[in-house]
Tab-separated table of C-alpha atoms in Angstrom:
chain	number	residue	atom	x	y	z
A	73	MET	CA	0.566	19.876	-0.237
A	74	ALA	CA	-0.132	17.746	2.777
A	75	SER	CA	-1.757	19.193	5.872
A	76	GLY	CA	0.407	16.758	7.812
A	77	ILE	CA	2.876	13.932	7.340
A	78	PHE	CA	2.615	10.822	9.501
A	79	ASN	CA	5.751	10.373	11.612
A	80	ILE	CA	6.306	6.868	10.223
A	81	ALA	CA	6.533	8.269	6.665
A	82	ARG	CA	8.709	11.330	7.315
A	83	GLY	CA	11.620	11.425	4.907
A	84	GLY	CA	10.362	8.482	2.905
A	85	VAL	CA	7.094	9.419	1.181
A	86	ASN	CA	8.613	9.778	-2.281
A	87	GLU	CA	10.377	6.412	-2.003
A	88	LEU	CA	7.176	4.730	-0.835
A	89	VAL	CA	5.342	6.232	-3.825
A	90	ASN	CA	8.147	5.004	-6.081
A	91	GLN	CA	7.305	1.452	-4.915
A	92	VAL	CA	3.803	2.005	-6.311
A	93	ALA	CA	5.267	3.124	-9.644
A	94	LEU	CA	7.370	-0.072	-9.661
A	95	SER	CA	4.188	-2.191	-9.268
A	96	THR	CA	5.065	-3.671	-5.879
A	97	HIS	CA	2.732	-1.505	-3.790
A	98	GLU	CA	-0.431	0.575	-4.140
A	99	LEU	CA	-1.821	3.738	-2.611
A	100	VAL	CA	-5.075	3.664	-0.660
A	101	VAL	CA	-7.212	6.769	-0.120
A	102	VAL	CA	-9.339	6.803	3.033
A	103	LEU	CA	-11.918	9.405	4.084
A	104	LEU	CA	-12.743	10.175	7.713
A	105	LYS	CA	-15.935	11.765	9.003
A	106	THR	CA	-14.495	12.394	12.474
A	107	THR	CA	-10.886	12.644	13.547
A	108	GLU	CA	-8.677	13.091	16.555
A	109	SER	CA	-6.249	16.025	16.706
A	110	ASP	CA	-3.541	16.216	14.038
A	111	ASP	CA	-0.901	15.845	16.773
A	112	LEU	CA	-2.313	12.451	17.779
A	113	LEU	CA	-3.233	11.358	14.253
A	114	GLN	CA	0.305	11.797	12.913
A	115	GLU	CA	1.630	9.339	15.518
A	116	ARG	CA	-0.395	6.393	14.138
A	117	THR	CA	1.763	3.840	12.295
A	118	ASN	CA	-0.868	1.909	10.324
A	119	LEU	CA	-4.497	2.150	9.254
A	120	THR	CA	-5.623	-0.222	12.015
A	121	GLU	CA	-4.281	2.177	14.654
A	122	ILE	CA	-6.013	5.109	12.976
A	123	LEU	CA	-9.384	3.386	12.799
A	124	GLN	CA	-9.203	2.001	16.355
A	125	ALA	CA	-8.231	5.320	17.936
A	126	ALA	CA	-10.971	7.178	19.760
A	127	GLY	CA	-12.296	10.008	17.636
A	128	ASN	CA	-11.454	8.576	14.210
A	129	THR	CA	-14.398	7.296	12.186
A	130	GLU	CA	-14.115	6.215	8.560
A	131	ALA	CA	-16.691	7.450	6.070
A	132	ASP	CA	-19.665	5.174	5.387
A	133	PHE	CA	-21.773	7.212	2.973
A	134	THR	CA	-23.722	5.446	0.229
A	135	ASN	CA	-21.306	4.233	-2.506
A	136	TYR	CA	-18.184	4.843	-0.371
A	137	SER	CA	-15.194	2.594	-0.709
A	138	ARG	CA	-11.516	3.184	-0.193
A	139	LYS	CA	-9.880	4.219	-3.456
A	140	VAL	CA	-6.909	2.142	-4.592
A	141	LEU	CA	-4.312	3.715	-6.881
A	142	THR	CA	-1.789	1.497	-8.652
A	143	THR	CA	0.950	1.919	-11.213
A	144	THR	CA	-1.695	2.758	-13.863
A	145	GLU	CA	-2.530	5.978	-11.955
A	146	ILE	CA	0.785	6.690	-10.225
A	147	ASN	CA	4.141	7.555	-11.776
A	148	ALA	CA	7.534	7.663	-10.127
A	149	PRO	CA	8.160	10.882	-8.196
A	150	THR	CA	9.296	13.810	-10.345
A	151	ILE	CA	12.662	15.461	-9.779
A	152	ASP	CA	12.883	19.216	-10.343
A	153	ASN	CA	16.564	20.240	-10.482
A	154	GLY	CA	15.626	23.915	-10.910
A	155	ASP	CA	13.658	23.875	-7.649
A	156	ASP	CA	15.897	21.245	-5.993
A	157	SER	CA	12.872	19.145	-5.095
A	158	ARG	CA	11.181	15.798	-5.664
A	159	SER	CA	7.383	15.590	-5.828
A	160	SER	CA	4.789	12.814	-5.865
A	161	PHE	CA	1.472	13.228	-7.666
A	162	VAL	CA	-1.946	11.565	-7.586
A	163	PRO	CA	-4.873	12.145	-9.940
A	164	ASP	CA	-8.132	13.751	-8.835
A	165	ILE	CA	-10.060	11.142	-6.852
A	166	GLU	CA	-13.796	10.717	-7.384
A	167	TRP	CA	-16.676	8.944	-5.707
A	168	ALA	CA	-19.693	8.740	-8.054
A	169	ASP	CA	-23.161	9.176	-6.520
A	170	ALA	CA	-21.578	9.838	-3.100
A	171	GLY	CA	-24.258	9.676	-0.450
A	172	GLY	CA	-27.947	10.109	-1.047
A	173	SER	CA	-29.437	7.395	1.154
A	174	LEU	CA	-26.700	7.800	3.783
A	175	ASN	CA	-24.713	11.047	3.835
A	176	ASN	CA	-21.557	12.091	5.706
A	177	SER	CA	-19.885	15.342	6.620
A	178	LEU	CA	-16.219	14.687	5.874
A	179	VAL	CA	-13.193	16.154	7.634
A	180	LYS	CA	-10.041	14.314	6.538
A	181	LEU	CA	-8.509	12.511	3.544
A	182	ILE	CA	-5.610	10.149	4.204
A	183	ILE	CA	-3.228	8.694	1.607
A	184	CYS	CA	-1.702	5.369	2.628
A	185	GLN	CA	0.601	2.802	1.019
A	186	ARG	CA	0.356	-0.996	1.226
A	187	PRO	CA	1.786	-4.062	-0.538
A	188	LEU	CA	0.091	-4.745	-3.874
A	189	ASN	CA	-3.247	-6.608	-3.642
A	190	GLN	CA	-3.233	-6.890	0.147
A	191	THR	CA	-6.154	-5.605	2.179
A	192	SER	CA	-4.758	-5.803	5.708
A	193	THR	CA	-5.048	-2.485	7.519
A	194	VAL	CA	-2.062	-3.494	9.688
A	195	THR	CA	0.251	-3.378	6.634
A	196	THR	CA	-1.366	-0.183	5.316
A	197	VAL	CA	1.026	2.655	6.210
A	198	PRO	CA	-0.373	6.205	6.406
A	199	LEU	CA	1.696	8.763	4.480
A	200	CYS	CA	-0.107	12.111	4.387
A	201	GLN	CA	-3.331	13.564	5.723
A	202	TYR	CA	-5.330	16.490	4.394
A	203	ASP	CA	-8.194	18.538	5.712
A	204	PHE	CA	-11.072	17.562	3.431
A	205	ILE	CA	-14.293	19.371	4.240
A	206	GLY	CA	-17.365	18.269	2.352
A	207	THR	CA	-20.844	16.843	2.719
A	208	THR	CA	-22.207	14.098	0.516
A	209	ASN	CA	-25.652	14.426	-1.075
A	210	GLY	CA	-25.852	11.756	-3.769
A	211	THR	CA	-23.768	13.607	-6.372
A	212	LEU	CA	-20.160	13.317	-7.532
A	213	LEU	CA	-17.602	13.900	-4.772
A	214	THR	CA	-14.140	14.948	-6.002
A	215	ALA	CA	-10.902	15.336	-4.110
A	216	LYS	CA	-8.844	17.693	-6.273
A	217	ALA	CA	-5.191	16.757	-6.341
A	218	PRO	CA	-2.761	19.625	-5.776
A	219	ALA	CA	-1.051	20.673	-9.022
A	220	THR	CA	2.249	20.831	-7.126
A	221	GLY	CA	1.912	17.201	-5.975
A	222	PHE	CA	0.488	15.650	-2.849
A	223	PHE	CA	3.983	15.511	-1.381
A	224	LYS	CA	7.086	17.576	-2.091
A	225	ALA	CA	10.529	17.179	-0.547
A	226	SER	CA	13.016	19.976	-1.014
């Protein structure tokens, strides 16, 4: 489950993920090596604001790139009538040969949503943020997806 939900996405994460499942949007996974407080971070309304805020620095380790998840990796949110909930899931996310020449100590993983095939950080909306503690060293870096979903509304 998320460490925090961005204010702009409260109440709508599952619907925004459903847009990915419908092939109109995609999810973008961003790693940060430094971050401002969660209270300030959750107030940011797009990826540009996050990256321009003092204290937030995106990862830059060797072989880093933002991960893009589309309808091939994302399904529509799952409804659980027994639990009276709706959950969204992502697969485990991997960066092969992460670091080596340039390493980072990581602190945060952010899942965002943006229109399909667009790269503008202004239209990239942050959904959830997770504490993600790790240090790269040239080996496989894996962000394990929660079995209960990265977001659950009940």
